[in-house]
Amino acid sequence: MTYNFCTTVVYTALNLPYATLATLMTRDTDQRAVVNLFRTGMSALGNMVITAITFPLVTRLGDTQQAWIEVSILYAIVSIIMLFICFKNCHERVKEETKTKDGKNVPLWMGIKLCVTNKYFIMFFMLAVFLSFYEAVTGTCNAYYAQYILGNRDLLGALASFESIPQIVTVLVLSPFIAKFGKRNVALIGAIVAVIGTVSLFINPSALNLALFACVMRGIGKGCFRGVKYSMLADVIEYGAWKSGIRVQGLMVSATTAGQKFGSGMTSAIFGA
């Protein structure tokens, strides 16, 4: 119950304004791309660091239930401080409010209509759902792949590292490629690279070197898409505001997050069954 409250309620309450913030900081598409590149890259880096230090910290504190509680409290305090610094120093410079043309609040039914009639939002929403599906599939399969195909479940950490490190590096060096080729083409190139990496496993599924190569290719591919994902969403919001004269950034970000959770949840349920 507590875990569900933290991941579905608290995390969502924090992530929605955080995800919406970039759309309100600037209307310059290049600046939004850079902001979201750092957001995505540092998120992946932070995740990798926390994964690496959690077990040693718990062990150092006695490897008990109390140790897990203390580590969780430590992470919570650090998170609160970092979130406070973020929201205190990031300013909303885009002053357009979520109002109808006559200055009234946008009714929920109108906001939903604006979302479903925005063709680019529909495309992005489906993209978010299937990316969550893809990540859930690869994330779930890796544990079984390491244990039953490669014959060593301890290789899971190596597989994860060979995927996450190239993803972080790709995100952090992506800015000039976005400027030259555009977000759409960078995302497509990333998808092709990820597919090549995944398909290469069929050559010799039990070869460790090939499995690590596939992880690197998947990491690069995911980095390409993750690097442009949120700035693409900001562009979708801008398009909707230009087309209708009404900004519904909060609802679009919420709907996209719901799509991601739906894709991940459905995949987990299918694998569980």
Short mmCIF file of C-alpha atoms in Angstrom, two decimals:
data_model
loop_
_atom_site.label_atom_id
_atom_site.label_comp_id
_atom_site.label_asym_id
_atom_site.label_seq_id
_atom_site.Cartn_x
_atom_site.Cartn_y
_atom_site.Cartn_z
CA MET A 1 0.00 0.00 0.00
CA THR A 2 2.80 2.41 0.94
CA TYR A 3 4.78 1.51 -2.19
CA ASN A 4 1.72 2.10 -4.36
CA PHE A 5 1.07 5.45 -2.65
CA CYS A 6 4.67 6.57 -3.26
CA THR A 7 4.88 5.50 -6.90
CA THR A 8 1.38 6.33 -8.14
CA VAL A 9 0.34 9.30 -6.00
CA VAL A 10 3.41 11.10 -4.68
CA TYR A 11 5.62 10.52 -7.73
CA THR A 12 2.84 11.58 -10.10
CA ALA A 13 2.11 14.70 -8.04
CA LEU A 14 5.80 15.67 -8.26
CA ASN A 15 6.42 14.65 -11.84
CA LEU A 16 3.48 16.41 -13.52
CA PRO A 17 4.48 19.99 -12.60
CA TYR A 18 8.14 19.07 -13.15
CA ALA A 19 7.40 17.75 -16.65
CA THR A 20 5.22 20.75 -17.46
CA LEU A 21 7.82 23.24 -16.25
CA ALA A 22 10.00 23.13 -19.39
CA THR A 23 7.04 24.13 -21.56
CA LEU A 24 6.60 27.27 -19.44
CA MET A 25 10.27 28.27 -19.10
CA THR A 26 10.80 29.23 -22.73
CA ARG A 27 9.12 29.10 -26.15
CA ASP A 28 12.45 28.65 -27.93
CA THR A 29 12.48 25.06 -29.23
CA ASP A 30 16.29 24.80 -29.10
CA GLN A 31 16.40 25.94 -25.48
CA ARG A 32 13.64 23.49 -24.55
CA ALA A 33 15.60 20.71 -26.26
CA VAL A 34 18.72 21.50 -24.20
CA VAL A 35 16.72 21.74 -20.94
CA ASN A 36 15.13 18.37 -21.56
CA LEU A 37 18.42 16.78 -22.61
CA PHE A 38 19.91 17.68 -19.23
CA ARG A 39 16.75 16.56 -17.46
CA THR A 40 16.80 13.15 -19.16
CA GLY A 41 20.56 12.65 -18.93
CA MET A 42 20.84 13.57 -15.27
CA SER A 43 17.76 11.47 -14.45
CA ALA A 44 19.39 8.38 -15.96
CA LEU A 45 22.71 9.18 -14.27
CA GLY A 46 21.03 9.68 -10.90
CA ASN A 47 19.15 6.41 -11.29
CA MET A 48 22.39 4.57 -12.05
CA VAL A 49 24.19 6.12 -9.06
CA ILE A 50 21.34 5.31 -6.65
CA THR A 51 21.21 1.73 -7.96
CA ALA A 52 24.95 1.37 -7.38
CA ILE A 53 25.13 2.79 -3.84
CA THR A 54 21.87 1.56 -2.26
CA PHE A 55 22.95 -1.98 -1.33
CA PRO A 56 26.38 -0.87 0.03
CA LEU A 57 24.64 1.81 2.13
CA VAL A 58 22.11 -0.67 3.51
CA THR A 59 24.89 -3.16 4.29
CA ARG A 60 26.95 -0.49 6.03
CA LEU A 61 23.97 0.44 8.22
CA GLY A 62 23.44 -3.15 9.34
CA ASP A 63 21.45 -4.78 6.52
CA THR A 64 18.21 -4.72 8.52
CA GLN A 65 14.72 -3.37 7.96
CA GLN A 66 15.74 -0.30 9.98
CA ALA A 67 18.68 0.21 7.60
CA TRP A 68 16.31 0.28 4.61
CA ILE A 69 14.11 2.82 6.43
CA GLU A 70 17.12 5.04 7.19
CA VAL A 71 18.36 4.93 3.58
CA SER A 72 14.85 5.76 2.33
CA ILE A 73 14.63 8.74 4.70
CA LEU A 74 18.07 9.93 3.53
CA TYR A 75 16.95 9.77 -0.12
CA ALA A 76 13.72 11.58 0.75
CA ILE A 77 15.61 14.45 2.44
CA VAL A 78 18.02 14.80 -0.49
CA SER A 79 15.08 14.74 -2.93
CA ILE A 80 13.20 17.47 -1.05
CA ILE A 81 16.29 19.73 -1.04
CA MET A 82 16.95 19.19 -4.76
CA LEU A 83 13.31 19.75 -5.71
CA PHE A 84 13.24 22.96 -3.65
CA ILE A 85 16.38 24.24 -5.44
CA CYS A 86 14.88 23.31 -8.82
CA PHE A 87 11.50 24.98 -8.38
CA LYS A 88 12.97 28.03 -6.61
CA ASN A 89 15.38 28.81 -9.45
CA CYS A 90 13.32 27.80 -12.52
CA HIS A 91 11.05 30.64 -13.64
CA GLU A 92 7.87 30.37 -15.73
CA ARG A 93 8.44 32.95 -18.45
CA VAL A 94 5.60 31.84 -20.73
CA LYS A 95 2.72 33.80 -19.26
CA GLU A 96 -0.16 32.38 -21.31
CA GLU A 97 -2.78 30.93 -18.99
CA THR A 98 -4.96 27.89 -19.48
CA LYS A 99 -8.09 29.91 -20.21
CA THR A 100 -10.79 29.97 -22.88
CA LYS A 101 -10.87 32.88 -25.31
CA ASP A 102 -13.36 34.70 -23.08
CA GLY A 103 -11.09 34.32 -20.02
CA LYS A 104 -12.86 31.44 -18.28
CA ASN A 105 -11.29 28.25 -16.95
CA VAL A 106 -11.14 25.45 -19.51
CA PRO A 107 -13.77 22.76 -18.71
CA LEU A 108 -12.47 19.20 -18.56
CA TRP A 109 -14.55 18.10 -21.55
CA MET A 110 -13.10 20.94 -23.65
CA GLY A 111 -9.55 20.08 -22.59
CA ILE A 112 -10.06 16.43 -23.56
CA LYS A 113 -11.52 17.51 -26.91
CA LEU A 114 -8.50 19.74 -27.56
CA CYS A 115 -6.20 16.79 -26.81
CA VAL A 116 -7.95 14.21 -28.99
CA THR A 117 -8.28 16.64 -31.93
CA ASN A 118 -4.55 17.41 -31.84
CA LYS A 119 -3.14 14.85 -34.29
CA TYR A 120 0.41 15.30 -33.03
CA PHE A 121 -0.69 14.67 -29.46
CA ILE A 122 -2.34 11.40 -30.52
CA MET A 123 0.86 10.31 -32.27
CA PHE A 124 3.00 11.28 -29.29
CA PHE A 125 0.61 9.58 -26.84
CA MET A 126 0.80 6.30 -28.77
CA LEU A 127 4.58 6.69 -28.97
CA ALA A 128 4.75 7.06 -25.18
CA VAL A 129 2.56 3.98 -24.65
CA PHE A 130 4.67 1.79 -26.93
CA LEU A 131 7.96 3.10 -25.54
CA SER A 132 6.78 2.05 -22.06
CA PHE A 133 5.77 -1.30 -23.55
CA TYR A 134 9.23 -1.69 -25.14
CA GLU A 135 11.08 -0.75 -21.96
CA ALA A 136 8.95 -3.06 -19.83
CA VAL A 137 9.56 -5.95 -22.26
CA THR A 138 13.34 -5.46 -22.43
CA GLY A 139 13.61 -4.77 -18.71
CA THR A 140 11.62 -7.88 -17.78
CA CYS A 141 13.31 -10.14 -20.33
CA ASN A 142 16.86 -9.22 -19.31
CA ALA A 143 16.63 -11.08 -15.99
CA TYR A 144 15.37 -14.27 -17.67
CA TYR A 145 17.81 -13.86 -20.55
CA ALA A 146 20.78 -13.62 -18.19
CA GLN A 147 19.69 -16.64 -16.16
CA TYR A 148 18.37 -19.06 -18.78
CA ILE A 149 20.12 -18.11 -22.04
CA LEU A 150 23.48 -16.79 -20.84
CA GLY A 151 23.40 -19.15 -17.84
CA ASN A 152 24.42 -16.58 -15.21
CA ARG A 153 21.90 -14.29 -13.53
CA ASP A 154 24.75 -12.17 -12.11
CA LEU A 155 25.28 -10.87 -15.65
CA LEU A 156 22.09 -8.81 -15.27
CA GLY A 157 24.11 -5.93 -13.79
CA ALA A 158 26.51 -5.96 -16.74
CA LEU A 159 23.64 -6.00 -19.24
CA ALA A 160 21.99 -3.06 -17.46
CA SER A 161 25.25 -1.07 -17.36
CA PHE A 162 26.02 -1.69 -21.03
CA GLU A 163 22.58 -0.27 -21.84
CA SER A 164 22.31 2.62 -19.37
CA ILE A 165 25.80 4.13 -19.81
CA PRO A 166 25.53 4.52 -23.64
CA GLN A 167 22.03 5.93 -23.10
CA ILE A 168 23.35 8.63 -20.75
CA VAL A 169 26.28 9.50 -23.04
CA THR A 170 23.97 9.68 -26.06
CA VAL A 171 21.56 12.04 -24.31
CA LEU A 172 24.35 14.37 -23.20
CA VAL A 173 25.93 14.70 -26.71
CA LEU A 174 22.64 14.88 -28.62
CA SER A 175 22.18 18.67 -28.80
CA PRO A 176 24.15 19.36 -32.05
CA PHE A 177 22.48 16.40 -33.77
CA ILE A 178 19.03 17.72 -32.86
CA ALA A 179 19.99 21.14 -34.25
CA LYS A 180 21.22 19.58 -37.50
CA PHE A 181 18.73 16.77 -38.15
CA GLY A 182 15.67 17.74 -36.08
CA LYS A 183 13.95 15.89 -33.24
CA ARG A 184 11.83 13.67 -35.48
CA ASN A 185 14.81 12.33 -37.45
CA VAL A 186 16.91 11.81 -34.31
CA ALA A 187 14.07 9.75 -32.80
CA LEU A 188 13.72 7.69 -35.99
CA ILE A 189 17.46 7.02 -36.14
CA GLY A 190 17.36 5.92 -32.51
CA ALA A 191 14.50 3.52 -33.23
CA ILE A 192 16.42 1.97 -36.14
CA VAL A 193 19.58 1.57 -34.02
CA ALA A 194 17.59 -0.10 -31.20
CA VAL A 195 15.92 -2.50 -33.64
CA ILE A 196 19.27 -3.45 -35.18
CA GLY A 197 20.65 -4.18 -31.72
CA THR A 198 17.67 -6.30 -30.70
CA VAL A 199 17.52 -8.28 -33.96
CA SER A 200 21.27 -9.00 -33.81
CA LEU A 201 20.61 -11.28 -30.83
CA PHE A 202 19.04 -13.84 -33.18
CA ILE A 203 22.45 -14.47 -34.77
CA ASN A 204 23.69 -16.25 -31.65
CA PRO A 205 21.47 -15.77 -28.57
CA SER A 206 23.92 -17.38 -26.12
CA ALA A 207 26.93 -15.22 -27.10
CA LEU A 208 27.75 -12.77 -24.30
CA ASN A 209 29.63 -10.35 -26.58
CA LEU A 210 26.64 -10.14 -28.88
CA ALA A 211 24.28 -9.61 -25.95
CA LEU A 212 26.43 -6.72 -24.69
CA PHE A 213 26.54 -5.25 -28.22
CA ALA A 214 22.74 -5.43 -28.35
CA CYS A 215 22.51 -3.62 -25.01
CA VAL A 216 24.81 -0.84 -26.24
CA MET A 217 22.73 -0.41 -29.40
CA ARG A 218 19.50 -0.36 -27.39
CA GLY A 219 21.00 2.20 -25.03
CA ILE A 220 21.97 4.48 -27.92
CA GLY A 221 18.54 4.07 -29.49
CA LYS A 222 16.69 4.81 -26.25
CA GLY A 223 18.97 7.77 -25.61
CA CYS A 224 18.05 9.26 -28.98
CA PHE A 225 14.34 9.07 -28.24
CA ARG A 226 14.52 10.00 -24.57
CA GLY A 227 16.64 13.01 -25.48
CA VAL A 228 13.88 14.48 -27.65
CA LYS A 229 10.82 13.04 -25.94
CA TYR A 230 9.83 15.88 -23.61
CA SER A 231 10.85 18.68 -25.96
CA MET A 232 8.64 17.03 -28.60
CA LEU A 233 5.77 17.10 -26.11
CA ALA A 234 6.41 20.81 -25.55
CA ASP A 235 6.19 21.35 -29.33
CA VAL A 236 2.90 19.42 -29.40
CA ILE A 237 1.53 21.72 -26.68
CA GLU A 238 2.67 24.81 -28.62
CA TYR A 239 1.00 23.48 -31.78
CA GLY A 240 -2.27 22.95 -29.91
CA ALA A 241 -2.13 26.48 -28.48
CA TRP A 242 -1.44 27.91 -31.95
CA LYS A 243 -4.27 25.93 -33.52
CA SER A 244 -6.98 26.55 -30.90
CA GLY A 245 -5.74 29.61 -29.02
CA ILE A 246 -5.97 27.64 -25.74
CA ARG A 247 -3.06 26.03 -23.87
CA VAL A 248 -3.79 22.78 -22.04
CA GLN A 249 -0.25 21.78 -21.12
CA GLY A 250 -1.19 20.27 -17.76
CA LEU A 251 -3.80 17.95 -19.23
CA MET A 252 -1.52 16.88 -22.10
CA VAL A 253 1.35 16.05 -19.75
CA SER A 254 -1.06 14.19 -17.43
CA ALA A 255 -2.53 12.20 -20.32
CA THR A 256 0.94 11.29 -21.59
CA THR A 257 1.99 10.13 -18.12
CA ALA A 258 -1.18 8.05 -17.88
CA GLY A 259 -0.35 6.50 -21.25
CA GLN A 260 3.11 5.56 -20.04
CA LYS A 261 1.71 3.95 -16.90
CA PHE A 262 -0.91 2.12 -18.97
CA GLY A 263 1.73 0.71 -21.33
CA SER A 264 3.99 -0.35 -18.48
CA GLY A 265 1.13 -1.79 -16.41
CA MET A 266 -0.35 -3.79 -19.29
CA THR A 267 3.04 -5.24 -20.17
CA SER A 268 3.74 -6.25 -16.56
CA ALA A 269 0.31 -7.86 -16.33
CA ILE A 270 0.84 -9.80 -19.56
CA PHE A 271 4.25 -11.06 -18.43
CA GLY A 272 2.84 -11.95 -15.02
CA ALA A 273 0.09 -14.01 -16.65
#
